Each structure stands twice: as C-alpha cells, then as structure tokens.
Amino acid sequence: SVGNPEYGTPLVIRDSIPTGTTYVAGSASFVANASSVTKSGDILYSTDNGTTWSTTEPAAASVTNIQWWLDQSLTSDDSAGENTMKVSFSVTVPTTYLTSGNDAVISNTGESALGTGPAFDEDTATVRIQGPYSVSGQVFLDDGTGGGILGNGTRDGTETREGPIKVTL
C-alpha cells in the first residue's frame, strides 16, 4: 500500500503549471479505480507557488500549482491494473510561445509524496508544441484520371476535387 490518510500521510500527487502557460478552469481531474472500493480525494490549488493551498478553485489565470490528495491507501496487490489513479489538468499555450515560427517544447515534472513530505518519485512529460495549427490548400482525388499522374501529390490533368475532409490536430 502507498499512503495512509489515517496517520496524516496520504498519497499526494503534486504538479506546477508550466511557465508561460495558463491553467484551464475546471480541467483538474482525479480518477481512481479500484475493484472493491471507490477511491476519491481532494484537489488543492495554489496561487502563490505552493505557499498556501485551497480546495476552492481560484481564477484560472492565478493557479500556479495543483495537488491531488488520495483519501485511501493505493494498494499494489492488483494484478488486473484496477487499483490505479490518474490525475490531469489542461493549460493553454499562447502563440507567443512559438518564436519566429520555430517549434517549442514544454517540459513538466509532477511528483508523488506522502502528505506534505518530500517527493519520493517524479516523472517529466515533454510536449512538443507545433504551430500555429492551421490547414490550408485544396484537396483533390489524385487518381491519375484526366491525364494526371497517379499519386504524385499534384493536381494535374482534370483530377476532381474531394471534400469535405476531416482534419484532427
């Protein structure tokens, strides 16, 4: 088992909002799954880099740090992966993050602790920001009809336009 809330040492996941980004209001989530018990916990927010905490979500732009406090021990005796916990939050990334059209990288490190104690584990996620996100141009059926060359990526001859298309970014 990890964490013991009865003795003031619950499992706590801590994270900070990456520099230059803004927390998205209401996006902090806490999902715990267990076969025999429904685990839950509290989400705490800081607006002063972790000096003080509140369970009331403040204005999104002021959030600097988030903590998730599990209210039961997380056990490791589960072979089916049912005793798991997932925390997440979203941020917006301003277009100024991209300089001169170059890609940007955001690295964010979260950590695990027992209560207010020091971190016993941490992990860093790196996200490549590519943008600005836009799609332009024409879509056509590159099938070689009308004198075109099949599959050359160019509209030549009388190849027909296709549409609508779905783009996922």
PDB file of N, CA and C in Angstrom, residues 2 14 16 26 39 41 48 71 76 98 113 124 147:
ATOM      1  N   VAL A   2       0.351   2.272  -0.644  1.00  0.00           N
ATOM      2  CA  VAL A   2       1.033   3.564  -0.655  1.00  0.00           C
ATOM      3  C   VAL A   2       0.089   4.583  -0.037  1.00  0.00           C
ATOM      4  N   ARG A  14       1.690  16.017  -6.895  1.00  0.00           N
ATOM      5  CA  ARG A  14       1.874  17.472  -6.958  1.00  0.00           C
ATOM      6  C   ARG A  14       2.387  17.858  -8.333  1.00  0.00           C
ATOM      7  N   SER A  16       3.106  21.612 -10.977  1.00  0.00           N
ATOM      8  CA  SER A  16       3.034  23.058 -11.158  1.00  0.00           C
ATOM      9  C   SER A  16       2.581  23.345 -12.582  1.00  0.00           C
ATOM     10  N   GLY A  26     -11.430  24.450 -14.321  1.00  0.00           N
ATOM     11  CA  GLY A  26     -12.215  23.224 -14.237  1.00  0.00           C
ATOM     12  C   GLY A  26     -11.583  21.996 -14.848  1.00  0.00           C
ATOM     13  N   LYS A  39     -12.211   4.895  -4.677  1.00  0.00           N
ATOM     14  CA  LYS A  39     -11.247   5.827  -4.105  1.00  0.00           C
ATOM     15  C   LYS A  39     -11.588   7.236  -4.575  1.00  0.00           C
ATOM     16  N   GLY A  41     -10.649  11.692  -3.490  1.00  0.00           N
ATOM     17  CA  GLY A  41      -9.701  12.565  -2.830  1.00  0.00           C
ATOM     18  C   GLY A  41     -10.045  14.012  -3.069  1.00  0.00           C
ATOM     19  N   ASP A  48       0.229  30.913  -5.129  1.00  0.00           N
ATOM     20  CA  ASP A  48       1.486  31.532  -4.698  1.00  0.00           C
ATOM     21  C   ASP A  48       2.640  30.517  -4.693  1.00  0.00           C
ATOM     22  N   ASP A  71      -7.755   9.842  -0.599  1.00  0.00           N
ATOM     23  CA  ASP A  71      -8.291   9.664   0.754  1.00  0.00           C
ATOM     24  C   ASP A  71      -8.243   8.221   1.260  1.00  0.00           C
ATOM     25  N   SER A  76      -0.988  -2.163  -4.047  1.00  0.00           N
ATOM     26  CA  SER A  76      -0.242  -2.703  -5.184  1.00  0.00           C
ATOM     27  C   SER A  76      -0.520  -4.184  -5.389  1.00  0.00           C
ATOM     28  N   LEU A  98       5.719  30.331 -29.434  1.00  0.00           N
ATOM     29  CA  LEU A  98       6.438  29.991 -30.652  1.00  0.00           C
ATOM     30  C   LEU A  98       7.160  31.235 -31.143  1.00  0.00           C
ATOM     31  N   ALA A 113       4.275  12.158  -3.313  1.00  0.00           N
ATOM     32  CA  ALA A 113       4.768  12.335  -1.949  1.00  0.00           C
ATOM     33  C   ALA A 113       3.764  11.715  -0.989  1.00  0.00           C
ATOM     34  N   THR A 124       8.767  13.344 -15.683  1.00  0.00           N
ATOM     35  CA  THR A 124       8.680  14.514 -16.546  1.00  0.00           C
ATOM     36  C   THR A 124       8.022  14.137 -17.860  1.00  0.00           C
ATOM     37  N   GLY A 147      -5.591  12.416 -67.503  1.00  0.00           N
ATOM     38  CA  GLY A 147      -4.232  12.659 -67.965  1.00  0.00           C
ATOM     39  C   GLY A 147      -3.241  12.946 -66.858  1.00  0.00           C
TER      40      GLY A 147
END
